[in-house]
């Protein structure tokens, strides 16, 4: 007598447990990323309020229009640097969270694949005579699914790397433009 129902029941239970573990891990990583983002935004808002108050006091203390415009122009560079720093920190949070997602998903998927292959091996030991073709086709399907996942994983990593590269390029161009604007304002 075959123990197929019991084997599949155990496999289904193990699969559900693995999916729950992956969901739990991804949820945890999501909350960590959101927490970092909230902390960054709160710190940025506090700094912006403090800077705005200090700048307002300076501008209100200006003795003439020239001093007022000189003070205004002197704020361009620090403000650009702060915006750039915020962008870098934001990109870092997004990149780190994405990397943690990928790492968690990869480890969980590898574990699920290991369990599925183990189940297939166990089931095929007890397969009735004449089912070799079906067993081979099933194993081929699993192998192809794993190869597809690996390709998807590689493509995703390449897309993330391209996004990071583009973000770094944009930030570099923004920095250069901000520096030019600040230098132009200071010269005026």
Backbone as numpy.savetxt, mean C-alpha at the origin, in Angstrom:
# Nx Ny Nz CAx CAy CAz Cx Cy Cz
-13.54 -48.35 1.66 -14.38 -47.16 1.66 -13.50 -45.92 1.66
-13.93 -44.92 0.94 -13.16 -43.69 0.81 -13.61 -42.66 1.85
-12.68 -41.82 2.25 -12.97 -40.80 3.26 -13.04 -39.42 2.60
-13.56 -39.39 1.37 -13.63 -38.12 0.63 -14.40 -37.04 1.38
-15.62 -37.33 1.88 -16.36 -36.26 2.57 -15.59 -35.69 3.76
-14.96 -36.57 4.52 -14.19 -36.10 5.68 -12.99 -35.27 5.24
-12.30 -35.72 4.19 -11.14 -34.98 3.69 -11.55 -33.61 3.18
-12.65 -33.56 2.42 -13.10 -32.27 1.89 -13.64 -31.37 3.00
-14.28 -31.97 3.99 -14.76 -31.18 5.13 -13.58 -30.55 5.87
-12.54 -31.34 6.11 -11.35 -30.80 6.77 -10.68 -29.75 5.90
-10.63 -29.98 4.60 -10.01 -29.01 3.69 -10.82 -27.72 3.65
-12.14 -27.84 3.65 -13.00 -26.65 3.64 -12.81 -25.86 4.93
-12.75 -26.57 6.04 -12.54 -25.90 7.33 -11.18 -25.18 7.34
-10.15 -25.87 6.88 -8.81 -25.26 6.84 -8.80 -24.06 5.91
-9.50 -24.16 4.78 -9.56 -23.05 3.82 -10.27 -21.85 4.44
-11.38 -22.10 5.12 -12.10 -20.99 5.77 -11.25 -20.35 6.86
-10.54 -21.17 7.62 -9.66 -20.62 8.66 -8.56 -19.77 8.04
-8.00 -20.23 6.91 -6.94 -19.47 6.24 -7.50 -18.16 5.69
-8.71 -18.21 5.13 -9.32 -16.98 4.62 -9.61 -16.00 5.75
-10.08 -16.51 6.87 -10.33 -15.65 8.03 -9.03 -15.02 8.52
-7.97 -15.82 8.58 -6.67 -15.30 9.01 -6.18 -14.21 8.06
-6.35 -14.43 6.76 -5.92 -13.43 5.79 -6.76 -12.16 5.93
-8.07 -12.31 6.06 -8.95 -11.16 6.22 -8.60 -10.39 7.50
-8.34 -11.11 8.56 -7.97 -10.48 9.82 -6.66 -9.71 9.68
-5.67 -10.32 9.03 -4.38 -9.66 8.82 -4.54 -8.42 7.96
-5.29 -8.54 6.86 -5.48 -7.39 5.97 -6.25 -6.27 6.66
-7.24 -6.63 7.47 -7.99 -5.62 8.24 -7.07 -4.90 9.20
-6.22 -5.66 9.87 -5.26 -5.06 10.81 -4.33 -4.10 10.08
-3.81 -4.52 8.92 -2.91 -3.66 8.14 -3.63 -2.41 7.66
-4.90 -2.55 7.30 -5.68 -1.40 6.86 -5.82 -0.39 7.99
-6.17 -0.87 9.18 -6.31 0.03 10.31 -4.99 0.70 10.68
-3.89 -0.04 10.58 -2.59 0.57 10.86 -2.30 1.69 9.86
-2.59 1.46 8.59 -2.38 2.49 7.57 -3.27 3.70 7.80
-4.53 3.46 8.11 -5.46 4.57 8.38 -5.02 5.34 9.61
-4.56 4.63 10.64 -4.09 5.28 11.85 -2.90 6.20 11.55
-1.97 5.72 10.76 -0.82 6.54 10.37 -1.27 7.76 9.58
-2.24 7.56 8.69 -2.75 8.67 7.88 -3.45 9.71 8.76
-4.25 9.26 9.70 -4.94 10.18 10.62 -3.91 10.95 11.45
-2.91 10.24 11.97 -1.87 10.91 12.76 -1.15 11.97 11.93
-0.82 11.63 10.68 -0.15 12.58 9.80 -1.03 13.80 9.56
-2.31 13.58 9.28 -3.21 14.70 9.01 -3.44 15.57 10.25
-3.52 14.97 11.41 -3.69 15.76 12.64 -2.44 16.61 12.89
-1.26 15.98 12.76 -0.01 16.73 12.97 0.12 17.85 11.94
-0.26 17.57 10.70 -0.17 18.58 9.65 -1.14 19.72 9.92
-2.36 19.39 10.36 -3.35 20.43 10.65 -2.89 21.31 11.82
-2.35 20.68 12.86 -1.85 21.47 14.00 -0.72 22.40 13.56
0.21 21.86 12.79 1.34 22.68 12.32 0.84 23.81 11.43
-0.15 23.52 10.59 -0.69 24.56 9.70 -1.35 25.68 10.49
-2.08 25.32 11.53 -2.73 26.35 12.36 -1.68 27.20 13.06
-0.66 26.56 13.63 0.40 27.31 14.31 1.14 28.22 13.33
1.48 27.68 12.16 2.19 28.48 11.16 1.33 29.64 10.66
0.04 29.35 10.47 -0.87 30.39 10.00 -0.97 31.52 11.02
-1.05 31.18 12.29 -1.12 32.21 13.33 0.16 33.04 13.36
1.30 32.38 13.29 2.58 33.10 13.31 2.71 34.00 12.09
2.32 33.47 10.94 2.42 34.27 9.70 1.48 35.46 9.77
0.29 35.25 10.28 -0.68 36.35 10.39 -0.14 37.44 11.31
0.45 37.04 12.44 1.03 38.04 13.35 2.14 38.83 12.65
2.98 38.13 11.90 4.06 38.81 11.18 3.50 39.79 10.15
2.51 39.33 9.39 1.94 40.19 8.35 1.23 41.40 8.95
0.55 41.19 10.06 -0.13 42.32 10.72 0.88 43.30 11.33
2.08 42.82 11.60 3.11 43.69 12.16 3.92 44.44 11.10
3.60 44.20 9.84 4.34 44.88 8.77 4.10 46.38 8.84
5.19 47.13 8.63 5.12 48.59 8.76 4.68 49.27 7.47
4.92 48.61 6.35 4.54 49.20 5.07 4.23 48.08 4.07
3.67 48.40 2.92 3.32 47.38 1.93 4.53 46.56 1.44
5.68 47.18 1.32 6.87 46.45 0.86 7.23 45.34 1.86
7.22 45.67 3.13 7.53 44.67 4.15 6.47 43.57 4.15
5.20 43.96 3.96 4.11 42.99 3.91 4.34 41.99 2.77
4.67 42.51 1.57 4.88 41.62 0.41 6.16 40.82 0.56
7.16 41.38 1.18 8.41 40.65 1.41 8.15 39.48 2.37
7.37 39.73 3.42 7.02 38.66 4.36 6.18 37.58 3.67
5.25 38.03 2.83 4.42 37.06 2.09 5.27 36.19 1.19
6.19 36.81 0.47 7.06 36.07 -0.45 7.98 35.12 0.30
8.41 35.53 1.50 9.32 34.67 2.26 8.65 33.38 2.73
7.33 33.35 2.71 6.59 32.15 3.15 6.47 31.11 2.04
6.75 31.48 0.80 6.57 30.55 -0.32 7.45 29.31 -0.18
8.72 29.48 0.09 9.64 28.35 0.19 9.29 27.41 1.34
9.11 27.93 2.56 8.75 27.01 3.66 7.42 26.27 3.40
6.45 26.97 2.83 5.17 26.33 2.55 5.32 25.24 1.49
6.12 25.48 0.48 6.37 24.47 -0.55 7.08 23.27 0.05
8.04 23.52 0.93 8.77 22.42 1.57 7.84 21.60 2.46
6.93 22.25 3.16 5.99 21.54 4.01 5.03 20.69 3.18
4.57 21.24 2.07 3.68 20.47 1.18 4.42 19.27 0.61
5.66 19.47 0.25 6.48 18.39 -0.29 6.70 17.31 0.78
6.99 17.71 1.99 7.19 16.77 3.08 5.91 15.97 3.35
4.78 16.64 3.34 3.50 15.96 3.53 3.28 14.93 2.42
3.55 15.31 1.20 3.39 14.39 0.07 4.29 13.17 0.20
5.51 13.38 0.63 6.44 12.26 0.82 5.95 11.33 1.93
5.50 11.91 3.03 5.02 11.09 4.13 3.77 10.31 3.73
2.90 10.95 2.99 1.69 10.30 2.50 2.05 9.14 1.57
2.98 9.38 0.66 3.42 8.33 -0.26 4.07 7.19 0.50
4.83 7.52 1.53 5.48 6.48 2.34 4.45 5.60 3.04
3.43 6.22 3.59 2.37 5.46 4.26 1.67 4.54 3.26
1.34 5.08 2.09 0.66 4.27 1.07 1.54 3.12 0.60
2.81 3.40 0.38 3.74 2.36 -0.08 3.93 1.29 0.98
4.14 1.70 2.22 4.33 0.74 3.31 3.10 -0.13 3.52
1.93 0.49 3.49 0.69 -0.27 3.67 0.49 -1.25 2.52
0.76 -0.81 1.30 0.65 -1.71 0.14 1.61 -2.87 0.24
2.83 -2.60 0.68 3.82 -3.67 0.83 3.38 -4.67 1.90
2.83 -4.16 2.99 2.35 -5.05 4.06 1.18 -5.90 3.57
0.29 -5.29 2.77 -0.82 -6.03 2.19 -0.30 -7.17 1.33
0.64 -6.84 0.46 1.19 -7.85 -0.45 1.85 -8.98 0.32
2.64 -8.62 1.32 3.36 -9.62 2.11 2.36 -10.53 2.83
1.36 -9.96 3.44 0.37 -10.77 4.17 -0.41 -11.67 3.22
-0.82 -11.12 2.10 -1.59 -11.91 1.14 -0.74 -13.04 0.56
0.50 -12.73 0.22 1.38 -13.76 -0.34 1.59 -14.91 0.63
1.82 -14.61 1.89 2.06 -15.69 2.85 0.81 -16.53 3.06
-0.34 -15.88 3.12 -1.58 -16.63 3.31 -1.92 -17.46 2.08
-1.73 -16.92 0.91 -2.02 -17.65 -0.31 -1.06 -18.83 -0.46
0.18 -18.64 -0.11 1.14 -19.74 -0.16 0.71 -20.87 0.77
0.22 -20.52 1.95 -0.25 -21.53 2.90 -1.48 -22.27 2.37
-2.41 -21.53 1.79 -3.61 -22.16 1.20 -3.20 -23.09 0.06
-2.28 -22.64 -0.78 -1.82 -23.49 -1.89 -1.18 -24.76 -1.36
-0.38 -24.64 -0.31 0.26 -25.81 0.27 -0.79 -26.80 0.76
-1.83 -26.30 1.42 -2.88 -27.17 1.94 -3.68 -27.82 0.81
-3.96 -27.07 -0.25 -4.70 -27.63 -1.38 -3.88 -28.73 -2.04
-2.61 -28.47 -2.26 -1.75 -29.49 -2.87 -1.67 -30.72 -1.99
-1.59 -30.54 -0.69 -1.56 -31.66 0.24 -2.86 -32.45 0.16
-3.98 -31.76 0.09 -5.27 -32.43 -0.03 -5.35 -33.21 -1.33
-4.93 -32.59 -2.43 -4.98 -33.27 -3.72 -4.11 -34.53 -3.68
-2.94 -34.42 -3.11 -2.07 -35.59 -3.01 -2.72 -36.69 -2.19
-3.36 -36.32 -1.09 -4.01 -37.30 -0.22 -5.19 -37.95 -0.93
-5.98 -37.15 -1.61 -7.16 -37.67 -2.31 -6.73 -38.57 -3.46
-5.69 -38.17 -4.18 -5.26 -38.97 -5.33 -4.69 -40.32 -4.91
-4.21 -40.44 -3.69 -3.72 -41.74 -3.21 -4.87 -42.75 -3.14
-6.05 -42.25 -2.82 -7.22 -43.11 -2.65 -8.15 -43.07 -3.86
-7.71 -42.47 -4.94 -8.57 -42.36 -6.13 -8.78 -43.74 -6.75
-9.96 -43.96 -7.26 -10.24 -45.26 -7.87 -9.44 -45.45 -9.16
-9.24 -46.67 -9.50 -8.50 -47.00 -10.73 -9.24 -46.41 -11.93
-8.46 -45.91 -12.90 -9.03 -45.33 -14.11 -9.26 -43.83 -14.01
-9.03 -43.25 -12.85 -9.25 -41.81 -12.69 -7.97 -41.00 -12.85
-6.91 -41.62 -13.32 -5.62 -40.95 -13.45 -5.69 -39.71 -14.34
-6.47 -39.79 -15.41 -6.61 -38.66 -16.33 -7.24 -37.47 -15.63
-8.27 -37.72 -14.86 -8.95 -36.64 -14.15 -8.05 -36.04 -13.06
-7.35 -36.92 -12.37 -6.44 -36.47 -11.32 -5.34 -35.61 -11.93
-4.79 -36.06 -13.06 -3.74 -35.29 -13.75 -4.27 -33.94 -14.21
-5.48 -33.91 -14.76 -6.07 -32.65 -15.21 -6.29 -31.71 -14.03
-6.73 -32.27 -12.90 -6.95 -31.45 -11.71 -5.64 -30.86 -11.21
-4.60 -31.68 -11.16 -3.28 -31.20 -10.72 -2.76 -30.13 -11.67
-2.97 -30.31 -12.97 -2.55 -29.32 -13.96 -3.29 -28.01 -13.76
-4.57 -28.11 -13.46 -5.36 -26.89 -13.22 -4.83 -26.13 -12.01
-4.50 -26.85 -10.96 -3.95 -26.21 -9.76 -2.60 -25.57 -10.06
-1.77 -26.28 -10.80 -0.46 -25.74 -11.17 -0.62 -24.48 -12.00
-1.55 -24.51 -12.96 -1.80 -23.33 -13.80 -2.35 -22.17 -12.98
-3.21 -22.45 -12.02 -3.75 -21.38 -11.17 -2.63 -20.76 -10.35
-1.74 -21.58 -9.82 -0.61 -21.05 -9.06 0.31 -20.21 -9.94
0.55 -20.66 -11.16 1.39 -19.89 -12.09 0.71 -18.56 -12.42
-0.60 -18.58 -12.59 -1.34 -17.34 -12.86 -1.24 -16.37 -11.70
-1.35 -16.89 -10.48 -1.22 -16.04 -9.30 0.17 -15.43 -9.23
1.20 -16.24 -9.48 2.57 -15.73 -9.43 2.78 -14.62 -10.46
2.21 -14.80 -11.66 2.33 -13.76 -12.69 1.60 -12.50 -12.26
0.41 -12.67 -11.69 -0.36 -11.52 -11.20 0.42 -10.79 -10.11
1.04 -11.55 -9.21 1.83 -10.96 -8.14 3.00 -10.16 -8.70
3.70 -10.73 -9.67 4.83 -10.02 -10.29 4.36 -8.75 -10.98
3.25 -8.83 -11.70 2.72 -7.67 -12.40 2.31 -6.58 -11.41
1.69 -6.99 -10.31 1.29 -6.03 -9.28 2.50 -5.32 -8.69
3.56 -6.09 -8.40 4.78 -5.50 -7.86 5.38 -4.51 -8.85
5.38 -4.85 -10.13 5.91 -3.95 -11.15 5.08 -2.68 -11.23
3.77 -2.81 -11.10 2.90 -1.64 -11.14 3.16 -0.73 -9.94
3.35 -1.33 -8.77 3.65 -0.53 -7.56 4.98 0.18 -7.73
5.99 -0.52 -8.25 7.29 0.10 -8.47 7.19 1.25 -9.47
6.41 1.07 -10.53 6.22 2.14 -11.52 5.51 3.33 -10.89
4.51 3.06 -10.04 3.80 4.15 -9.37 4.74 4.91 -8.44
5.57 4.19 -7.70 6.53 4.84 -6.81 7.51 5.70 -7.61
7.97 5.17 -8.72 8.91 5.91 -9.57 8.25 7.18 -10.10
7.02 7.06 -10.56 6.30 8.23 -11.08 6.05 9.25 -9.97
5.71 8.77 -8.79 5.48 9.68 -7.66 6.76 10.42 -7.30
7.89 9.70 -7.27 9.17 10.34 -6.98 9.51 11.38 -8.04
9.22 11.08 -9.29 9.48 12.02 -10.38 8.62 13.28 -10.22
7.34 13.07 -9.91 6.44 14.22 -9.71 6.90 15.07 -8.54
7.29 14.41 -7.45 7.75 15.15 -6.28 9.02 15.93 -6.60
9.90 15.35 -7.37 11.14 16.04 -7.77 10.82 17.27 -8.62
9.91 17.10 -9.57 9.53 18.23 -10.41 8.84 19.31 -9.58
8.01 18.90 -8.64 7.32 19.86 -7.78 8.34 20.63 -6.94
9.33 19.92 -6.42 10.37 20.56 -5.61 11.12 21.60 -6.44
11.47 21.23 -7.64 12.18 22.17 -8.51 11.32 23.39 -8.82
10.05 23.17 -9.11 9.15 24.28 -9.40 8.96 25.17 -8.17
8.84 24.56 -7.01 8.67 25.33 -5.78 9.92 26.15 -5.49
11.08 25.56 -5.70 12.33 26.29 -5.48 12.45 27.47 -6.44
12.09 27.25 -7.70 12.13 28.35 -8.68 11.17 29.46 -8.29
9.96 29.07 -7.84 8.96 30.07 -7.44 9.44 30.85 -6.23
10.03 30.14 -5.28 10.53 30.81 -4.07 11.67 31.74 -4.41
12.56 31.32 -5.29 13.68 32.17 -5.69 13.20 33.40 -6.45
12.20 33.21 -7.29 11.63 34.33 -8.03 10.96 35.31 -7.08
10.21 34.78 -6.10 9.53 35.64 -5.12 10.54 36.38 -4.26
11.62 35.70 -3.89 12.63 36.35 -3.06 13.36 37.43 -3.82
13.56 37.21 -5.12 14.26 38.21 -5.95 13.40 39.45 -6.18
12.09 39.26 -6.14 11.19 40.39 -6.39 11.06 41.23 -5.21
